[in-house]
mmCIF file of C-alpha atoms in Angstrom:
data_model
loop_
_atom_site.group_PDB
_atom_site.id
_atom_site.type_symbol
_atom_site.label_atom_id
_atom_site.label_comp_id
_atom_site.label_asym_id
_atom_site.label_seq_id
_atom_site.Cartn_x
_atom_site.Cartn_y
_atom_site.Cartn_z
ATOM 1 C CA MET F 1 -9.393 -1.078 -13.478
ATOM 2 C CA GLN F 2 -8.104 2.125 -15.088
ATOM 3 C CA LEU F 3 -11.336 2.435 -17.082
ATOM 4 C CA LEU F 4 -13.356 2.176 -13.872
ATOM 5 C CA ARG F 5 -11.285 4.959 -12.327
ATOM 6 C CA TRP F 6 -12.172 7.276 -15.219
ATOM 7 C CA ILE F 7 -15.826 6.272 -15.029
ATOM 8 C CA LEU F 8 -15.696 7.485 -11.396
ATOM 9 C CA PHE F 9 -14.230 10.862 -12.408
ATOM 10 C CA PRO F 10 -17.398 12.782 -11.325
ATOM 11 C CA PHE F 11 -16.738 11.515 -7.794
ATOM 12 C CA THR F 12 -13.174 12.811 -8.087
ATOM 13 C CA ILE F 13 -14.551 16.277 -8.833
ATOM 14 C CA LEU F 14 -16.849 16.082 -5.808
ATOM 15 C CA TYR F 15 -14.073 14.773 -3.551
ATOM 16 C CA THR F 16 -11.703 17.499 -4.764
ATOM 17 C CA LEU F 17 -14.299 20.156 -3.949
ATOM 18 C CA VAL F 18 -14.837 18.779 -0.424
ATOM 19 C CA ILE F 19 -11.087 18.681 0.281
ATOM 20 C CA TRP F 20 -10.586 22.168 -1.186
ATOM 21 C CA VAL F 21 -13.352 23.635 1.018
ATOM 22 C CA ARG F 22 -11.938 21.895 4.120
ATOM 23 C CA ASN F 23 -8.466 23.330 3.475
ATOM 24 C CA LYS F 24 -9.879 26.822 2.925
ATOM 25 C CA LEU F 25 -11.705 26.641 6.250
ATOM 26 C CA TYR F 26 -8.372 25.940 7.948
ATOM 27 C CA ASP F 27 -6.543 28.559 5.866
ATOM 28 C CA HIS F 28 -9.027 31.246 6.962
ATOM 29 C CA ARG F 29 -8.990 29.968 10.575
ATOM 30 C CA ILE F 30 -12.680 29.122 10.561
ATOM 31 C CA LEU F 31 -11.521 25.669 11.567
ATOM 32 C CA LYS F 32 -8.797 26.016 14.200
ATOM 33 C CA SER F 33 -5.286 24.551 14.186
ATOM 34 C CA ARG F 34 -3.376 24.248 17.437
ATOM 35 C CA SER F 35 0.354 24.680 17.890
ATOM 36 C CA PHE F 36 2.431 23.453 20.826
ATOM 37 C CA GLU F 37 5.537 24.665 22.625
ATOM 38 C CA ILE F 38 7.202 21.276 22.264
ATOM 39 C CA PRO F 39 8.913 20.861 18.860
ATOM 40 C CA THR F 40 6.802 18.658 16.595
ATOM 41 C CA ILE F 41 7.653 17.101 13.233
ATOM 42 C CA VAL F 42 4.902 15.948 10.915
ATOM 43 C CA ILE F 43 5.711 13.358 8.254
ATOM 44 C CA GLY F 44 3.159 12.835 5.518
ATOM 45 C CA ASN F 45 2.265 12.622 1.867
ATOM 46 C CA LEU F 46 -0.536 13.800 -0.379
ATOM 47 C CA ALA F 47 -1.022 10.472 -2.140
ATOM 48 C CA VAL F 48 -2.274 7.160 -0.787
ATOM 49 C CA GLY F 49 0.433 5.068 0.928
ATOM 50 C CA GLY F 50 3.754 3.767 -0.284
ATOM 51 C CA ALA F 51 5.851 6.951 -0.150
ATOM 52 C CA GLY F 52 8.293 5.721 2.499
ATOM 53 C CA LYS F 53 7.050 7.482 5.627
ATOM 54 C CA SER F 54 8.012 4.658 7.977
ATOM 55 C CA PRO F 55 11.680 4.423 6.896
ATOM 56 C CA LEU F 56 11.960 8.202 7.248
ATOM 57 C CA ALA F 57 10.359 8.129 10.710
ATOM 58 C CA GLN F 58 12.920 5.534 11.779
ATOM 59 C CA LYS F 59 15.776 7.624 10.387
ATOM 60 C CA LEU F 60 14.542 10.649 12.344
ATOM 61 C CA ILE F 61 14.234 8.613 15.546
ATOM 62 C CA SER F 62 17.762 7.295 15.077
ATOM 63 C CA TYR F 63 19.128 10.797 14.435
ATOM 64 C CA PHE F 64 17.490 12.557 17.396
ATOM 65 C CA GLN F 65 17.281 9.893 20.112
ATOM 66 C CA GLY F 66 20.822 10.414 21.371
ATOM 67 C CA ARG F 67 20.288 14.124 22.093
ATOM 68 C CA TYR F 68 16.609 14.486 22.954
ATOM 69 C CA LYS F 69 13.885 12.510 24.655
ATOM 70 C CA VAL F 70 11.970 11.567 21.524
ATOM 71 C CA ALA F 71 8.416 10.260 21.200
ATOM 72 C CA THR F 72 6.468 9.206 18.139
ATOM 73 C CA LEU F 73 2.718 9.489 17.747
ATOM 74 C CA SER F 74 0.718 7.591 15.136
ATOM 75 C CA ARG F 75 -2.933 6.904 14.602
ATOM 76 C CA GLY F 76 -2.220 3.163 14.714
ATOM 77 C CA TYR F 77 -3.937 2.287 11.445
ATOM 78 C CA GLY F 78 -5.755 -1.048 11.547
ATOM 79 C CA ARG F 79 -5.709 -1.476 15.327
ATOM 80 C CA LYS F 80 -8.792 -2.674 17.170
ATOM 81 C CA THR F 81 -8.163 -0.553 20.254
ATOM 82 C CA LYS F 82 -9.109 3.079 20.845
ATOM 83 C CA GLY F 83 -7.582 6.067 22.583
ATOM 84 C CA PHE F 84 -4.047 6.790 23.732
ATOM 85 C CA ARG F 85 -1.688 3.877 24.227
ATOM 86 C CA TYR F 86 2.042 3.457 24.673
ATOM 87 C CA VAL F 87 3.272 0.685 22.403
ATOM 88 C CA GLN F 88 4.968 -2.279 24.096
ATOM 89 C CA ILE F 89 7.218 -4.832 22.399
ATOM 90 C CA ALA F 90 4.865 -7.616 23.496
ATOM 91 C CA ASP F 91 1.861 -5.944 21.804
ATOM 92 C CA GLN F 92 0.154 -7.308 18.719
ATOM 93 C CA ALA F 93 -0.342 -5.288 15.526
ATOM 94 C CA SER F 94 -4.099 -5.560 16.111
ATOM 95 C CA GLN F 95 -3.621 -3.586 19.343
ATOM 96 C CA VAL F 96 -1.336 -0.786 18.116
ATOM 97 C CA GLY F 97 -0.937 -1.002 14.337
ATOM 98 C CA ASP F 98 1.894 -2.610 12.362
ATOM 99 C CA GLU F 99 4.132 0.431 11.848
ATOM 100 C CA PRO F 100 4.161 1.612 15.511
ATOM 101 C CA LEU F 101 4.945 -1.972 16.574
ATOM 102 C CA GLN F 102 7.815 -2.048 14.082
ATOM 103 C CA PHE F 103 9.159 1.243 15.497
ATOM 104 C CA LYS F 104 9.025 -0.128 19.047
ATOM 105 C CA LYS F 105 10.895 -3.299 18.170
ATOM 106 C CA ASN F 106 13.614 -1.298 16.437
ATOM 107 C CA PHE F 107 13.793 1.389 19.158
ATOM 108 C CA PRO F 108 12.783 -0.277 22.436
ATOM 109 C CA ASP F 109 13.991 2.655 24.566
ATOM 110 C CA VAL F 110 11.960 5.283 22.670
ATOM 111 C CA SER F 111 8.369 6.214 23.558
ATOM 112 C CA ILE F 112 6.193 4.961 20.711
ATOM 113 C CA SER F 113 2.526 5.818 21.078
ATOM 114 C CA VAL F 114 -0.781 5.740 19.230
ATOM 115 C CA ASP F 115 -3.864 7.902 19.468
ATOM 116 C CA GLU F 116 -6.431 8.765 16.812
ATOM 117 C CA ASN F 117 -6.798 12.117 18.603
ATOM 118 C CA ARG F 118 -3.438 13.746 17.864
ATOM 119 C CA ILE F 119 -4.162 16.775 20.071
ATOM 120 C CA LYS F 120 -4.815 14.580 23.100
ATOM 121 C CA GLY F 121 -1.773 12.445 22.293
ATOM 122 C CA ILE F 122 0.553 15.456 22.143
ATOM 123 C CA GLU F 123 -0.864 16.797 25.427
ATOM 124 C CA ILE F 124 0.079 13.518 27.116
ATOM 125 C CA LEU F 125 3.535 13.250 25.521
ATOM 126 C CA GLU F 126 4.698 16.856 25.863
ATOM 127 C CA LYS F 127 5.028 16.581 29.647
ATOM 128 C CA ASP F 128 7.920 14.112 29.503
ATOM 129 C CA HIS F 129 9.532 14.554 26.083
ATOM 130 C CA ASP F 130 11.598 17.058 24.107
ATOM 131 C CA LEU F 131 10.461 16.219 20.570
ATOM 132 C CA ILE F 132 7.434 14.501 19.030
ATOM 133 C CA ILE F 133 7.428 12.899 15.571
ATOM 134 C CA LEU F 134 3.928 12.541 14.126
ATOM 135 C CA ASP F 135 3.736 9.832 11.479
ATOM 136 C CA ASP F 136 1.283 10.268 8.587
ATOM 137 C CA ALA F 137 -0.302 13.451 9.925
ATOM 138 C CA TYR F 138 0.106 15.973 7.095
ATOM 139 C CA GLN F 139 -3.661 16.016 6.477
ATOM 140 C CA HIS F 140 -4.370 16.301 10.206
ATOM 141 C CA ARG F 141 -4.701 20.058 10.178
ATOM 142 C CA LYS F 142 -5.953 20.325 13.748
ATOM 143 C CA VAL F 143 -2.260 20.244 14.660
ATOM 144 C CA LYS F 144 0.052 23.015 13.461
ATOM 145 C CA PRO F 145 3.526 21.445 13.675
ATOM 146 C CA ARG F 146 6.857 23.167 14.103
ATOM 147 C CA CYS F 147 8.101 21.400 10.948
ATOM 148 C CA SER F 148 6.346 19.516 8.134
ATOM 149 C CA ILE F 149 8.148 17.023 5.897
ATOM 150 C CA LEU F 150 6.189 16.159 2.776
ATOM 151 C CA LEU F 151 7.053 12.993 0.847
ATOM 152 C CA PHE F 152 6.365 12.218 -2.797
ATOM 153 C CA GLU F 153 7.159 8.971 -4.512
ATOM 154 C CA TYR F 154 9.334 9.791 -7.533
ATOM 155 C CA GLN F 155 7.073 8.209 -10.156
ATOM 156 C CA SER F 156 3.929 9.897 -8.810
ATOM 157 C CA LEU F 157 5.234 13.345 -9.797
ATOM 158 C CA LEU F 158 5.956 12.300 -13.379
ATOM 159 C CA GLN F 159 2.304 11.504 -14.010
ATOM 160 C CA PRO F 160 -0.877 13.615 -14.125
ATOM 161 C CA ILE F 161 -2.110 14.347 -10.602
ATOM 162 C CA TYR F 162 -5.726 13.443 -9.826
ATOM 163 C CA LEU F 163 -7.474 12.913 -6.537
ATOM 164 C CA LEU F 164 -9.285 9.729 -5.544
ATOM 165 C CA PRO F 165 -10.905 7.679 -6.958
ATOM 166 C CA THR F 166 -9.559 8.475 -10.451
ATOM 167 C CA GLY F 167 -6.041 9.133 -9.182
ATOM 168 C CA ASN F 168 -4.055 8.206 -6.081
ATOM 169 C CA PHE F 169 -3.921 11.605 -4.354
ATOM 170 C CA ARG F 170 -5.958 12.190 -1.208
ATOM 171 C CA ASP F 171 -5.271 15.925 -0.955
ATOM 172 C CA THR F 172 -4.950 18.751 -3.457
ATOM 173 C CA PHE F 173 -1.449 19.411 -4.752
ATOM 174 C CA ASP F 174 -1.524 23.070 -3.689
ATOM 175 C CA GLN F 175 -1.107 21.843 -0.088
ATOM 176 C CA THR F 176 2.550 21.358 -0.982
ATOM 177 C CA ARG F 177 2.899 24.997 0.105
ATOM 178 C CA ARG F 178 2.665 24.004 3.792
ATOM 179 C CA ALA F 179 5.810 21.873 3.692
ATOM 180 C CA ASP F 180 9.116 22.982 5.209
ATOM 181 C CA LEU F 181 11.020 20.172 3.505
ATOM 182 C CA VAL F 182 10.040 18.075 0.500
ATOM 183 C CA LEU F 183 11.553 14.626 0.088
ATOM 184 C CA ILE F 184 11.264 12.741 -3.197
ATOM 185 C CA THR F 185 11.468 9.032 -2.404
ATOM 186 C CA LYS F 186 12.163 5.774 -4.246
ATOM 187 C CA CYS F 187 14.290 7.548 -6.837
ATOM 188 C CA PRO F 188 16.385 5.703 -9.427
ATOM 189 C CA ALA F 189 20.165 5.683 -9.058
ATOM 190 C CA ASP F 190 20.463 8.377 -11.735
ATOM 191 C CA ILE F 191 17.678 10.946 -12.068
ATOM 192 C CA PRO F 192 17.386 12.409 -15.578
ATOM 193 C CA ILE F 193 17.769 16.184 -15.514
ATOM 194 C CA GLU F 194 14.514 16.632 -17.423
ATOM 195 C CA ASN F 195 12.614 14.607 -14.797
ATOM 196 C CA GLN F 196 14.145 16.606 -11.980
ATOM 197 C CA LYS F 197 13.000 19.791 -13.715
ATOM 198 C CA ILE F 198 9.438 18.454 -14.100
ATOM 199 C CA ILE F 199 9.339 17.547 -10.409
ATOM 200 C CA GLU F 200 10.775 20.786 -9.085
ATOM 201 C CA ASP F 201 8.645 22.942 -11.419
ATOM 202 C CA LYS F 202 5.523 21.278 -9.996
ATOM 203 C CA ILE F 203 6.666 21.866 -6.426
ATOM 204 C CA ARG F 204 7.883 25.441 -6.960
ATOM 205 C CA LYS F 205 4.532 26.396 -8.450
ATOM 206 C CA HIS F 206 3.138 26.137 -4.903
ATOM 207 C CA ASN F 207 6.163 26.317 -2.604
ATOM 208 C CA GLN F 208 9.211 28.534 -3.137
ATOM 209 C CA LYS F 209 10.740 28.161 0.322
ATOM 210 C CA ALA F 210 10.966 24.412 1.004
ATOM 211 C CA SER F 211 14.233 22.591 0.434
ATOM 212 C CA VAL F 212 13.814 19.667 -1.969
ATOM 213 C CA TYR F 213 15.780 16.468 -1.397
ATOM 214 C CA TYR F 214 15.939 13.115 -3.165
ATOM 215 C CA SER F 215 16.257 9.657 -1.659
ATOM 216 C CA LYS F 216 16.602 6.003 -2.589
ATOM 217 C CA ILE F 217 15.489 2.800 -0.931
ATOM 218 C CA GLY F 218 18.103 0.609 0.684
ATOM 219 C CA TYR F 219 17.613 -2.932 1.930
ATOM 220 C CA LYS F 220 19.367 -4.478 4.909
ATOM 221 C CA PRO F 221 20.326 -8.141 5.522
ATOM 222 C CA ILE F 222 17.394 -10.521 5.672
ATOM 223 C CA LYS F 223 16.251 -11.502 9.169
ATOM 224 C CA PRO F 224 14.479 -14.696 10.256
ATOM 225 C CA LEU F 225 11.048 -14.825 11.812
ATOM 226 C CA ASN F 226 11.717 -18.352 13.079
ATOM 227 C CA LYS F 227 13.829 -18.981 16.168
ATOM 228 C CA GLY F 228 17.227 -20.549 15.629
ATOM 229 C CA SER F 229 17.819 -19.071 12.180
ATOM 230 C CA GLU F 230 20.406 -16.421 11.354
ATOM 231 C CA ASP F 231 20.478 -13.206 9.351
ATOM 232 C CA LYS F 232 21.337 -13.692 5.682
ATOM 233 C CA GLU F 233 22.707 -11.549 2.893
ATOM 234 C CA LEU F 234 20.674 -11.625 -0.303
ATOM 235 C CA SER F 235 23.399 -13.682 -1.954
ATOM 236 C CA GLN F 236 22.888 -16.427 0.656
ATOM 237 C CA ILE F 237 19.206 -17.128 0.044
ATOM 238 C CA PRO F 238 17.761 -19.585 -2.522
ATOM 239 C CA LYS F 239 17.238 -18.385 -6.071
ATOM 240 C CA HIS F 240 13.528 -19.258 -5.875
ATOM 241 C CA ILE F 241 11.409 -17.679 -3.150
ATOM 242 C CA LEU F 242 7.806 -17.037 -2.247
ATOM 243 C CA LEU F 243 7.385 -13.287 -1.780
ATOM 244 C CA LEU F 244 4.586 -12.248 0.565
ATOM 245 C CA THR F 245 3.538 -8.588 0.728
ATOM 246 C CA GLY F 246 0.681 -6.610 2.225
ATOM 247 C CA ILE F 247 1.980 -3.102 1.573
ATOM 248 C CA ALA F 248 0.818 -0.258 -0.657
ATOM 249 C CA ASN F 249 3.671 -0.432 -3.152
ATOM 250 C CA PRO F 250 5.766 -3.624 -3.352
ATOM 251 C CA ARG F 251 7.214 -2.724 -6.774
ATOM 252 C CA PRO F 252 10.644 -1.530 -5.510
ATOM 253 C CA LEU F 253 11.149 -4.779 -3.601
ATOM 254 C CA VAL F 254 10.115 -6.860 -6.602
ATOM 255 C CA GLU F 255 12.579 -4.950 -8.783
ATOM 256 C CA TYR F 256 15.315 -5.348 -6.167
ATOM 257 C CA LEU F 257 14.867 -9.128 -6.236
ATOM 258 C CA ILE F 258 14.822 -9.199 -10.036
ATOM 259 C CA ASN F 259 18.090 -7.247 -10.159
ATOM 260 C CA ALA F 260 19.562 -9.768 -7.721
ATOM 261 C CA GLU F 261 18.510 -12.564 -10.130
ATOM 262 C CA ILE F 262 16.151 -14.073 -7.579
ATOM 263 C CA LYS F 263 12.979 -15.536 -8.996
ATOM 264 C CA SER F 264 9.952 -14.929 -6.847
ATOM 265 C CA GLU F 265 6.343 -15.982 -6.900
ATOM 266 C CA HIS F 266 4.449 -13.009 -5.508
ATOM 267 C CA LEU F 267 1.585 -13.530 -3.078
ATOM 268 C CA LYS F 268 0.169 -10.020 -2.852
ATOM 269 C CA PHE F 269 -2.317 -8.758 -0.256
ATOM 270 C CA PRO F 270 -3.769 -5.246 0.318
ATOM 271 C CA ASP F 271 -1.932 -2.701 2.471
ATOM 272 C CA HIS F 272 -2.191 -3.403 6.239
ATOM 273 C CA HIS F 273 -3.895 -6.741 5.505
ATOM 274 C CA GLN F 274 -4.833 -8.735 8.605
ATOM 275 C CA PHE F 275 -3.871 -12.361 7.893
ATOM 276 C CA ASP F 276 -6.506 -14.949 8.815
ATOM 277 C CA GLU F 277 -6.705 -18.736 8.925
ATOM 278 C CA PHE F 278 -7.541 -18.994 5.222
ATOM 279 C CA ASP F 279 -4.559 -16.797 4.294
ATOM 280 C CA TYR F 280 -2.194 -19.072 6.203
ATOM 281 C CA LYS F 281 -3.591 -22.088 4.328
ATOM 282 C CA VAL F 282 -2.933 -20.286 1.034
ATOM 283 C CA ILE F 283 0.606 -19.347 2.110
ATOM 284 C CA ARG F 284 1.358 -22.915 3.171
ATOM 285 C CA SER F 285 -0.107 -24.369 -0.029
ATOM 286 C CA ARG F 286 1.931 -22.040 -2.247
ATOM 287 C CA PHE F 287 5.093 -22.720 -0.250
ATOM 288 C CA GLU F 288 4.673 -26.503 -0.419
ATOM 289 C CA LYS F 289 4.015 -26.364 -4.152
ATOM 290 C CA MET F 290 7.192 -24.342 -4.725
ATOM 291 C CA GLN F 291 9.143 -26.620 -2.409
ATOM 292 C CA SER F 292 8.129 -29.669 -4.463
ATOM 293 C CA GLN F 293 9.442 -27.933 -7.588
ATOM 294 C CA HIS F 294 12.641 -26.302 -6.323
ATOM 295 C CA ASN F 295 13.458 -28.136 -3.059
ATOM 296 C CA ASP F 296 15.304 -25.216 -1.346
ATOM 297 C CA VAL F 297 12.715 -22.438 -0.894
ATOM 298 C CA ILE F 298 12.059 -19.694 1.660
ATOM 299 C CA VAL F 299 9.242 -17.214 2.201
ATOM 300 C CA LEU F 300 10.301 -13.568 2.226
ATOM 301 C CA THR F 301 8.131 -10.714 3.479
ATOM 302 C CA THR F 302 8.533 -7.064 4.465
ATOM 303 C CA GLU F 303 9.314 -5.857 7.969
ATOM 304 C CA LYS F 304 5.913 -4.190 8.216
ATOM 305 C CA ASP F 305 4.107 -7.384 7.182
ATOM 306 C CA ALA F 306 6.145 -9.351 9.713
ATOM 307 C CA GLN F 307 4.390 -7.446 12.514
ATOM 308 C CA ARG F 308 1.017 -8.871 11.440
ATOM 309 C CA LEU F 309 2.038 -12.497 10.959
ATOM 310 C CA SER F 310 1.322 -15.151 13.601
ATOM 311 C CA LEU F 311 4.579 -16.918 14.467
ATOM 312 C CA ASP F 312 2.610 -19.981 15.605
ATOM 313 C CA GLU F 313 1.066 -20.351 12.150
ATOM 314 C CA ILE F 314 4.405 -20.225 10.310
ATOM 315 C CA ALA F 315 6.681 -21.914 12.859
ATOM 316 C CA ASP F 316 7.662 -24.768 10.526
ATOM 317 C CA ILE F 317 8.138 -22.614 7.403
ATOM 318 C CA PRO F 318 11.487 -20.883 6.703
ATOM 319 C CA PHE F 319 10.149 -17.322 6.945
ATOM 320 C CA TYR F 320 12.312 -14.203 6.623
ATOM 321 C CA TYR F 321 11.716 -10.459 6.417
ATOM 322 C CA ILE F 322 13.812 -7.758 4.787
ATOM 323 C CA PRO F 323 14.242 -4.449 6.658
ATOM 324 C CA ILE F 324 14.101 -1.305 4.559
ATOM 325 C CA ASP F 325 16.224 1.826 4.830
ATOM 326 C CA ILE F 326 16.177 5.239 3.184
ATOM 327 C CA HIS F 327 19.279 6.952 1.783
ATOM 328 C CA ILE F 328 18.901 10.721 1.447
ATOM 329 C CA ASN F 329 21.093 12.613 -0.973
ATOM 330 C CA GLN F 330 22.954 15.401 0.862
ATOM 331 C CA GLU F 331 21.792 13.958 4.171
ATOM 332 C CA GLU F 332 23.792 16.405 6.306
ATOM 333 C CA ASP F 333 22.091 19.327 4.573
ATOM 334 C CA PHE F 334 18.706 17.666 5.031
ATOM 335 C CA PHE F 335 19.154 17.431 8.799
ATOM 336 C CA ARG F 336 20.635 20.915 8.983
ATOM 337 C CA ASP F 337 17.501 22.316 7.308
ATOM 338 C CA LEU F 338 15.309 20.177 9.564
ATOM 339 C CA GLU F 339 16.947 21.488 12.729
ATOM 340 C CA LYS F 340 16.658 25.043 11.383
ATOM 341 C CA ALA F 341 12.925 24.566 10.843
ATOM 342 C CA LEU F 342 12.613 23.138 14.361
ATOM 343 C CA GLN F 343 14.552 26.137 15.735
ATOM 344 C CA PHE F 344 16.969 23.839 17.576
#
């Protein structure tokens, strides 16, 4: 796979050139960006998926919802509908996307919306809200936000940076300069000083003003997808599980289970995978095989994947999901800098 990526390096050069030209057109205002009076926060990353945007969006919603009328706006990746739509708890992921549906279930009183046209979406939301959080919109340069938060996964900054298809970046690294805050995610418990220097040297080459913060993943008690079951601590689940993921980067969860001495068989699907009848047969077959070997077995998935699973298909399987959280070092300072950027 890595060899194929290097074989495709000429396409990386072409893609880099296209992205560079597009950014220059916006920089020189040949292509127009629009700002709004309502405070807007953009969350995004330069690489493909897996940086922790959704946990951060939820932390921002939780922080601001008590003081302001907050709305979120996402594209609704993977949905089969078009145009602006307010997300309802009874919606399916195919109608609104898995992450917006997750937000709505966790924050039922907050306006969660989707629209592939961010300008139109903001125009609708600004009439009745005080603050709009735009998820995964850093590359959407038609909107000029009040504040931009740029996320980088820790490991991605310790490796050479190449754009697709050779590397995992979808935008040129110099676009770091547009960020008001930079958040390094999925960090180890102790960050070596030399690694921190490598990371901050890369960022400061393009952005001298942004505050740089570090964060770690946290996992909450496991919740059941089946009715009648109860939440469980990790220590309460069987030592053999079937792990089901359809996310960009399941590695932190796999490592978390290993550290907890839980042995998992990993059934891995692509990010935002839409589960079909064949997938459910595979899941059931793998579960039954494990059950015959270990007797007490559960299936564990992520909260995002749980939005795309059919409860009817898994009703007789002990299915659980594990909510994710994000712990920001110097969190009070992070939110102080965020409010300063928003001019609150």
